[in-house]
Tab-separated table of C-alpha atoms in Angstrom:
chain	number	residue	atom	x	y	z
A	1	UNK	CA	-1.247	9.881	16.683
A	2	UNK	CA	1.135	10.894	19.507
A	3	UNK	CA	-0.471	9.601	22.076
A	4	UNK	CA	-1.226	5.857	20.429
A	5	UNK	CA	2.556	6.019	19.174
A	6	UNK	CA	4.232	7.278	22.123
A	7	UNK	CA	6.373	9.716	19.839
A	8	UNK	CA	6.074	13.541	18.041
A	9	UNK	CA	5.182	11.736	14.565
A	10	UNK	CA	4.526	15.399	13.520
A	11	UNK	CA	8.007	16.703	14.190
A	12	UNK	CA	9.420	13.275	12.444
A	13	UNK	CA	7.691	14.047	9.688
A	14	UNK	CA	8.424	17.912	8.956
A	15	UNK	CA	11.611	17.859	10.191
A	16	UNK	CA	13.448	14.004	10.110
A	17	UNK	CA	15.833	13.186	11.029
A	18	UNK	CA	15.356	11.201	7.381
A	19	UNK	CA	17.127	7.967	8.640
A	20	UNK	CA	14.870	7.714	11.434
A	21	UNK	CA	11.855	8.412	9.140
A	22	UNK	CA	12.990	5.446	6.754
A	23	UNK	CA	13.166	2.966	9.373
A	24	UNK	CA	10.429	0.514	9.297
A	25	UNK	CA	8.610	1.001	12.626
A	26	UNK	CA	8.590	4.703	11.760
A	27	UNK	CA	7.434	4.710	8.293
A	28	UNK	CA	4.588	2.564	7.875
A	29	UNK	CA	2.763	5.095	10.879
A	30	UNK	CA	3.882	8.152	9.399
A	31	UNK	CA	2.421	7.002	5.785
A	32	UNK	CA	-1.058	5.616	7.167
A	33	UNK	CA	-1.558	9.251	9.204
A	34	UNK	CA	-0.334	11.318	6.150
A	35	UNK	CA	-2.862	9.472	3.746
A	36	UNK	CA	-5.471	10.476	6.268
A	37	UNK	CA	-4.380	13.692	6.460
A	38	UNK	CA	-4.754	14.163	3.047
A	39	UNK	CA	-8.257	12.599	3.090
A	40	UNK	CA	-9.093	15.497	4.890
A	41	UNK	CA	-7.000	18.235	2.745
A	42	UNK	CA	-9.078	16.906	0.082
A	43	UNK	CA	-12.457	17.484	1.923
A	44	UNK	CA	-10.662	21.074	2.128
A	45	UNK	CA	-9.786	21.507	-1.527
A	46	UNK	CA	-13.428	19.724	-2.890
A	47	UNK	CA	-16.840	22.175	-2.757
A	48	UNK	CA	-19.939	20.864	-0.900
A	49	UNK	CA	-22.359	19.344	-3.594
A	50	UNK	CA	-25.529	21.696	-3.888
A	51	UNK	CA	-29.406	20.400	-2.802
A	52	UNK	CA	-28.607	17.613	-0.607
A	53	UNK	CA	-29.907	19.401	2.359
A	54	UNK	CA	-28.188	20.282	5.556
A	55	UNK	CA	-24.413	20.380	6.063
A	56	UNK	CA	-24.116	17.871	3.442
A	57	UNK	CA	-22.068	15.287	5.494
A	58	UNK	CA	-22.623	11.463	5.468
A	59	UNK	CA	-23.866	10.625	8.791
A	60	UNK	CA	-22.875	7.938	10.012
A	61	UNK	CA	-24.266	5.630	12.603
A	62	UNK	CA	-23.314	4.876	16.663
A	63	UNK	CA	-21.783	1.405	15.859
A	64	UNK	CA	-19.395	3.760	12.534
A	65	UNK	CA	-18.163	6.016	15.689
A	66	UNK	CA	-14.840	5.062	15.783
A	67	UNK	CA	-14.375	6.335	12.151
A	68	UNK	CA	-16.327	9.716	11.898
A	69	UNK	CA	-12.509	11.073	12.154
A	70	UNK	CA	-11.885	9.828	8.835
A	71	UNK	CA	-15.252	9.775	7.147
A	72	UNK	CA	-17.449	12.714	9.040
A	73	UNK	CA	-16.402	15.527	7.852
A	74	UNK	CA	-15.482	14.742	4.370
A	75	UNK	CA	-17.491	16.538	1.402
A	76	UNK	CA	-20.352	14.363	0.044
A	77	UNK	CA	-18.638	14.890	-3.459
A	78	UNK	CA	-15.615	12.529	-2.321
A	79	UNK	CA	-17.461	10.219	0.057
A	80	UNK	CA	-20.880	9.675	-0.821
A	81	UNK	CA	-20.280	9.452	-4.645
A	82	UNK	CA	-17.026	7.468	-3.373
A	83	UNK	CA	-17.166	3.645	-5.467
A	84	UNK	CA	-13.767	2.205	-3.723
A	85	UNK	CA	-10.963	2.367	-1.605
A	86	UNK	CA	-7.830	0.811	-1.922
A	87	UNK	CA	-4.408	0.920	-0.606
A	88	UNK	CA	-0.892	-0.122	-1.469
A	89	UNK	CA	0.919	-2.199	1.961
A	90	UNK	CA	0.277	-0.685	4.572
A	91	UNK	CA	-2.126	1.950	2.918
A	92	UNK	CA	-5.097	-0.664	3.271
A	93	UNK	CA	-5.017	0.666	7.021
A	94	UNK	CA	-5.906	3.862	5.836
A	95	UNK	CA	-8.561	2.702	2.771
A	96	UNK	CA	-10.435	0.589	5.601
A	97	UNK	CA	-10.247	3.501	8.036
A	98	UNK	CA	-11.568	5.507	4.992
A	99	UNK	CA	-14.394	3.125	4.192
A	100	UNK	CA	-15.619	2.961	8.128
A	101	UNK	CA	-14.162	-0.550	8.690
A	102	UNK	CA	-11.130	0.492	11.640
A	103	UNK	CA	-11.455	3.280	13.665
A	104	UNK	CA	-7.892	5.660	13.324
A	105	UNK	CA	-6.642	5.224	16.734
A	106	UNK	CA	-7.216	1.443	16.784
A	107	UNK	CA	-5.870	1.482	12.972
A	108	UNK	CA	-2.929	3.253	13.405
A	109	UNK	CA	-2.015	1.200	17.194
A	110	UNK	CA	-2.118	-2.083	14.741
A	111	UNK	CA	0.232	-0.146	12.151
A	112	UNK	CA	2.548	0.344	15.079
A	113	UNK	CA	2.403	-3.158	16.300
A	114	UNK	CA	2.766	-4.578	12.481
A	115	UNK	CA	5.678	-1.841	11.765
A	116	UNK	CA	7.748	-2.636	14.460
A	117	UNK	CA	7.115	-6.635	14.181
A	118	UNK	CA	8.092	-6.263	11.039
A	119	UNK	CA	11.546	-3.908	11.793
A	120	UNK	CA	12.258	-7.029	14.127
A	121	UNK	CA	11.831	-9.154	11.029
A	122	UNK	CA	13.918	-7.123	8.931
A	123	UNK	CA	16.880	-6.867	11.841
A	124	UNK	CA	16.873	-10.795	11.551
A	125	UNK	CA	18.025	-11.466	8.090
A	126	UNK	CA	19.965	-9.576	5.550
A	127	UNK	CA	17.148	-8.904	3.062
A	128	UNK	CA	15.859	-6.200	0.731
A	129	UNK	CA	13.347	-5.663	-2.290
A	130	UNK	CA	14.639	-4.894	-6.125
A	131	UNK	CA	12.668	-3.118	-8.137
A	132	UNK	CA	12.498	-4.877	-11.610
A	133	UNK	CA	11.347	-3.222	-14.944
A	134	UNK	CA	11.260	-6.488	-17.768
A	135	UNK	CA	11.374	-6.734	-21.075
A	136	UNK	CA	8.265	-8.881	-22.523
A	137	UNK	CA	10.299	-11.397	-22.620
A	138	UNK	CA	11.726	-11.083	-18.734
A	139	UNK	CA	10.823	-14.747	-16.747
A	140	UNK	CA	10.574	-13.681	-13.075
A	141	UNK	CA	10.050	-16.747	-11.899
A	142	UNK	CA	12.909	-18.450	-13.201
A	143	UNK	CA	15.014	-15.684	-12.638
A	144	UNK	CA	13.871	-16.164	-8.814
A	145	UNK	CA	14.486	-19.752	-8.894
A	146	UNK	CA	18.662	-19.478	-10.022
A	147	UNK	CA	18.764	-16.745	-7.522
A	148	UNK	CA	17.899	-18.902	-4.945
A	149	UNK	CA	20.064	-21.690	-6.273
A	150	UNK	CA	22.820	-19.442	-5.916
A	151	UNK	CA	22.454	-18.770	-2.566
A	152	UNK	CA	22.205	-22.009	-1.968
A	153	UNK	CA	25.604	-22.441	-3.758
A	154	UNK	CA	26.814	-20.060	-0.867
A	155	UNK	CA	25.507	-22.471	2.034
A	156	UNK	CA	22.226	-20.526	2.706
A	157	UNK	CA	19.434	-22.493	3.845
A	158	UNK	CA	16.330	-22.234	2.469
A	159	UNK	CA	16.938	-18.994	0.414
A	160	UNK	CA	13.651	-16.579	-0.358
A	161	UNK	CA	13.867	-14.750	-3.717
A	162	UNK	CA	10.703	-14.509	-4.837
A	163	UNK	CA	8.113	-11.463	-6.675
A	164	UNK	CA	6.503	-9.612	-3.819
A	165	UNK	CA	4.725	-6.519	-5.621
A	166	UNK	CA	2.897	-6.655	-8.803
A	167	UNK	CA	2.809	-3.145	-9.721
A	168	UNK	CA	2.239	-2.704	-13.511
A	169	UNK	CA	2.953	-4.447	-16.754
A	170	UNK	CA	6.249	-5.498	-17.256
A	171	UNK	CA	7.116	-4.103	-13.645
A	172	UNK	CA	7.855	-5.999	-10.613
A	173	UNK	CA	9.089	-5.971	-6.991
A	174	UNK	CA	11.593	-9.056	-6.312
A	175	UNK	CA	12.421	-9.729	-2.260
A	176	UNK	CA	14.430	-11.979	-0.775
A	177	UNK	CA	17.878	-12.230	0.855
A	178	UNK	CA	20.207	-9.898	-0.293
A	179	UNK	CA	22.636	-12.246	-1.731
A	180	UNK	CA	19.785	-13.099	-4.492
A	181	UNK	CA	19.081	-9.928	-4.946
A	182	UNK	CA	22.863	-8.699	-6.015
A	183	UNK	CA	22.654	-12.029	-7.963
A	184	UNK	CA	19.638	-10.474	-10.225
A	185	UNK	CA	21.416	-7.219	-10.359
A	186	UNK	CA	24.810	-8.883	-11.679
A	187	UNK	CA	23.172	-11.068	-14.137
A	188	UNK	CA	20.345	-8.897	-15.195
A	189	UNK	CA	20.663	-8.633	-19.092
A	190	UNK	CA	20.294	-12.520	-18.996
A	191	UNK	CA	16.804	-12.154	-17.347
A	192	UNK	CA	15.838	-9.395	-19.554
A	193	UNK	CA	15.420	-7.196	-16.922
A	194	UNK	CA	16.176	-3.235	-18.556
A	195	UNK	CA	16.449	-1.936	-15.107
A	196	UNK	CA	17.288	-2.404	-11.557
A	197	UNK	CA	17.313	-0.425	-8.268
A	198	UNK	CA	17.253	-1.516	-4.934
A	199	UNK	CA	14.778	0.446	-2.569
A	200	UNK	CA	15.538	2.030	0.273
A	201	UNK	CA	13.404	-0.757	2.631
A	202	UNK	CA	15.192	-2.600	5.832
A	203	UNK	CA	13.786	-6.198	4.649
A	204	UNK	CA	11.991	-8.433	2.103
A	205	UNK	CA	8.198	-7.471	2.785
A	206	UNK	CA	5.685	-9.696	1.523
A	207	UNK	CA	7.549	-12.909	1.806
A	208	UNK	CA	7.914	-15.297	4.337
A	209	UNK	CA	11.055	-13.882	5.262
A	210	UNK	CA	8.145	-11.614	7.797
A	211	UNK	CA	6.523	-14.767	9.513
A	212	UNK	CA	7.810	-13.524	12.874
A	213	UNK	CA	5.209	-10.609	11.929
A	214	UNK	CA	2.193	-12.330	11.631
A	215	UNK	CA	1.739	-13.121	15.373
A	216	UNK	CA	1.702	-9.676	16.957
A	217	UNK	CA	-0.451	-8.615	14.143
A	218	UNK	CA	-2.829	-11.382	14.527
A	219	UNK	CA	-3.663	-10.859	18.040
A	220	UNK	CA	-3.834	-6.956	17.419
A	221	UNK	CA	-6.375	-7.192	15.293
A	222	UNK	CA	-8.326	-10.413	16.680
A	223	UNK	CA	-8.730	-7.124	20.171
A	224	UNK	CA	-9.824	-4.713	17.390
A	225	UNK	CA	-13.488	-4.197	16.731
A	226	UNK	CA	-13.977	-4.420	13.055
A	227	UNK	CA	-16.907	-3.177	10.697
A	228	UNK	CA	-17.878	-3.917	7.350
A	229	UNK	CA	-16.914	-1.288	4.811
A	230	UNK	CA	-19.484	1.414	3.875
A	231	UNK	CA	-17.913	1.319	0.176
A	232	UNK	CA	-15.776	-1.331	-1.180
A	233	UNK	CA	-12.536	-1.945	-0.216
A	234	UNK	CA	-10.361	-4.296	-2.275
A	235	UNK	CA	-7.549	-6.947	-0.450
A	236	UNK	CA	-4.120	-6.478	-1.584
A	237	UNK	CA	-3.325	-10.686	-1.095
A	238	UNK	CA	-6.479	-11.446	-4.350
A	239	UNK	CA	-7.356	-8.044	-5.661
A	240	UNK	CA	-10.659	-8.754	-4.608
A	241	UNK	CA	-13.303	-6.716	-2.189
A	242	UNK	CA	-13.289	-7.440	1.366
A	243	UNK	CA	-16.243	-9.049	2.320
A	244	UNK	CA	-17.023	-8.801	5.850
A	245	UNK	CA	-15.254	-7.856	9.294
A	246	UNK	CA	-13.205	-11.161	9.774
A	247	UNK	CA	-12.710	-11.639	6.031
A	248	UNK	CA	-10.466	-8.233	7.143
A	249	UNK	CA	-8.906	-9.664	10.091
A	250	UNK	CA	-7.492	-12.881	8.114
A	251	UNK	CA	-6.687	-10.630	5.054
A	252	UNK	CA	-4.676	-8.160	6.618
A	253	UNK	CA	-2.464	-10.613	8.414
A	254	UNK	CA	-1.927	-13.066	5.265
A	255	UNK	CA	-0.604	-9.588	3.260
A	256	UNK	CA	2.311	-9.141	5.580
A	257	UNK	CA	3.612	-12.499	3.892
A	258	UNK	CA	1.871	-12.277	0.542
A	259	UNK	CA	2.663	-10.410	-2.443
A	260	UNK	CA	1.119	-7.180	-3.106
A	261	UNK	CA	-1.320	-7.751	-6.662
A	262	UNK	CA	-1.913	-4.201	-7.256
A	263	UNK	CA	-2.103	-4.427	-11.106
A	264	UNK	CA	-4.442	-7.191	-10.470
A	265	UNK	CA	-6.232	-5.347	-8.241
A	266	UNK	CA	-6.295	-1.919	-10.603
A	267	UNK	CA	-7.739	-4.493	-12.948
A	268	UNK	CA	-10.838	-4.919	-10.645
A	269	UNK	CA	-11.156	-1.349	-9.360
A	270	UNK	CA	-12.045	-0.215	-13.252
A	271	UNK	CA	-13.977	-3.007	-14.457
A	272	UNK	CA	-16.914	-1.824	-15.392
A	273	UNK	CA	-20.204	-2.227	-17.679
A	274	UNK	CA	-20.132	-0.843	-21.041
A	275	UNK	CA	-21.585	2.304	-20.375
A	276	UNK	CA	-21.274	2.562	-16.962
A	277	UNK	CA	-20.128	6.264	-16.220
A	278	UNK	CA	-16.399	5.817	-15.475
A	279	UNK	CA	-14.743	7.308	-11.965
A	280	UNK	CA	-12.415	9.803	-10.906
A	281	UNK	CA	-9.412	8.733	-8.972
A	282	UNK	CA	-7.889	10.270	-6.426
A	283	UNK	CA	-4.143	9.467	-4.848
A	284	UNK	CA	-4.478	10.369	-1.341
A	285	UNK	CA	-0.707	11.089	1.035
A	286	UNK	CA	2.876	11.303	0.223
A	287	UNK	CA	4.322	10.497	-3.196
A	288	UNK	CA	2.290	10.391	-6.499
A	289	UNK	CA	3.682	6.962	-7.343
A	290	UNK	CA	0.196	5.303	-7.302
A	291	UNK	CA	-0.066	7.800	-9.793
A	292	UNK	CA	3.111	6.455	-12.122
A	293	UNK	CA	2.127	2.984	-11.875
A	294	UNK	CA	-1.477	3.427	-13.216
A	295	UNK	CA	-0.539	5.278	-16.023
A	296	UNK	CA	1.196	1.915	-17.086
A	297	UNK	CA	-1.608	-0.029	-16.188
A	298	UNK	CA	-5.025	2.297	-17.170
A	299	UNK	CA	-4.370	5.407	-19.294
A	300	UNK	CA	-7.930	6.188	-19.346
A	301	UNK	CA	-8.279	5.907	-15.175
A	302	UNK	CA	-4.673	8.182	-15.332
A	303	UNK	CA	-6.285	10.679	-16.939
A	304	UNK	CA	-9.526	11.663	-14.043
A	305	UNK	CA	-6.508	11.400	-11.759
A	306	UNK	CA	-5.624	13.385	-9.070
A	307	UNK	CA	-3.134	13.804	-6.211
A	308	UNK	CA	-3.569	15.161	-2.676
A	309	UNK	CA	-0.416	15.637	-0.464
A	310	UNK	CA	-1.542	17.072	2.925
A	311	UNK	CA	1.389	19.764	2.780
A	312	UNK	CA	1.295	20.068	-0.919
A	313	UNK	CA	-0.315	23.962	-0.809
A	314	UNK	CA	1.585	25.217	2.298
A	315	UNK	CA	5.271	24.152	0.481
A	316	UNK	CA	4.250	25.911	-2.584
A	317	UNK	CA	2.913	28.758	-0.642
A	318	UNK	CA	6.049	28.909	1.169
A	319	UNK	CA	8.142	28.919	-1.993
């Protein structure tokens, strides 16, 4: 990761400074190598499965080379019983590394480009993303569409306010400029909103407010050679699986200005057959919020849930 990055990421990581680690261009890496990282603490923590034969690895193929680093050496138990991947933002670099789509290096070399295209975007307008928990009887839409005439009130042009993550019932993430956003906060019993917080991001991701992004990252990706997944993957822009390599290519630029459906797309991850033997989940890098958000949305998935933090052992260890 140092090399492709051109910076310790390690020492960011362990020991900050935090301000540096929150920015943007430093983030998004440091999350997409810490997932991985705790792809293969997981390999570490989960026992081979018996009577397979051999070392009981998934081998892969010379064209799946590039992503033997994040698939190779991973226990058979994880990966070969392994029914889907999916990621939240920037995450889906690390599910379709996981699934054999991206190799890591090139991955993680179009997470820098897309981080720091989209610091650039941040820098460019005062924006921000409010984290929204509704009553049932909470209008979002609406709510978005006074914000904006607010800030049109104020003399700004062509205002974004608008939901950008759909994380679980009666939960959302609203992004726009900031002026909308204070507007929300100010007026939220009207909305029916029962709380607010601002989050600690530099801009309003997944709007249009990150068009400047979309270039960089499209011509990152269109040099990258792409595979289609060994296990389903599923898009954050329809909640849907990815179908084939440039199916990923368009995908993964439209999310930088879409809105992330990840109830929707816990909806399709669980669907199954009645009968149909139902899977484990596991929550793989920093933060169990994954975690939080699909006990709101499937208390049966919640409870064959796990969650692997690369460091998680050593702290306790240490304490």
């Amino acid at each position: 990761a140092e090399k492709v990055l051109g910076y310790d990421l390690l020492s960011l990581c362990l020991e900050g400074p935090r301000d540096a680690l929150d920015r943007t261009q430093h983030c998004q890496p440091a999350v997409f190598v810490a997932s991985l990282a705790a792809v293969e603490k997981l390999n570490h923590l989960q026992p081979e499965v018996r009577g397979r034969g051999g070392s009981g690895r998934r081998r892969l193929g010379p064209a799946r080379g590039a992503a033997e680093a994040a698939l190779g050496s991973v226990s058979p138990q994880v990966v070969e019983r392994c029914v889907a991947a999916a990621g939240y933002s920037v995450g889906e670099f690390a599910a379709l590394v996981f699934a054999g789509a991206l190799g890591f290096a090139e991955a993680l070399y179009a997470v820098k480009v897309r981080a720091e295209a989209m610091q650039r975007a941040s820098e460019a307008v005062p924006s921000g993303m409010l984290s929204v928990v509704g009553r049932r009887e909470a209008n979002y839409k609406f709510a978005c569409l006074e914000a904006r005439q607010h800030c049109e009130s104020l003399g700004i042009e062509n205002p974004v306010c608008t939901v950008s993550n759909y994380l679980f019932p009666d939960s959302r993430v609203i992004a726009g400029h900031l002026e909308a956003l204070e507007f929300l906060q100010e007026n939220a019993r009207k909305y029916y909103f029962k709380r607010t917080k601002m989050l600690p991001v530099s801009g309003a991701f997944h709007t249009r407010l990150m068009e400047p992004a979309i270039e960089p990252l499209a011509e990152v990706l269109k040099s990258i050679e792409i595979q289609k997944p060994l296990l389903c993957v599923y898009s954050n822009v329809d909640g849907k699986k990815y179908m084939h390599s440039k199916h990923i290519q368009k995908l993964l630029v439209k999310q930088v200005v879409s809105p992330v459906l990840w109830e929707q797309t816990m909806h399709s991850v669980y669907e199954r057959k009645q009968g149909t033997e139902f899977p484990y989940t596991y929550e793989v890098g920093p933060g169990n919020q994954l975690g939080a958000i699909l006990k709101q949305c499937n208390l049966k998935a919640w409870k064959q849930y796990k969650h692997v933090d690369a460091l998680e052992d050593e702290e306790a260890a240490e304490t």
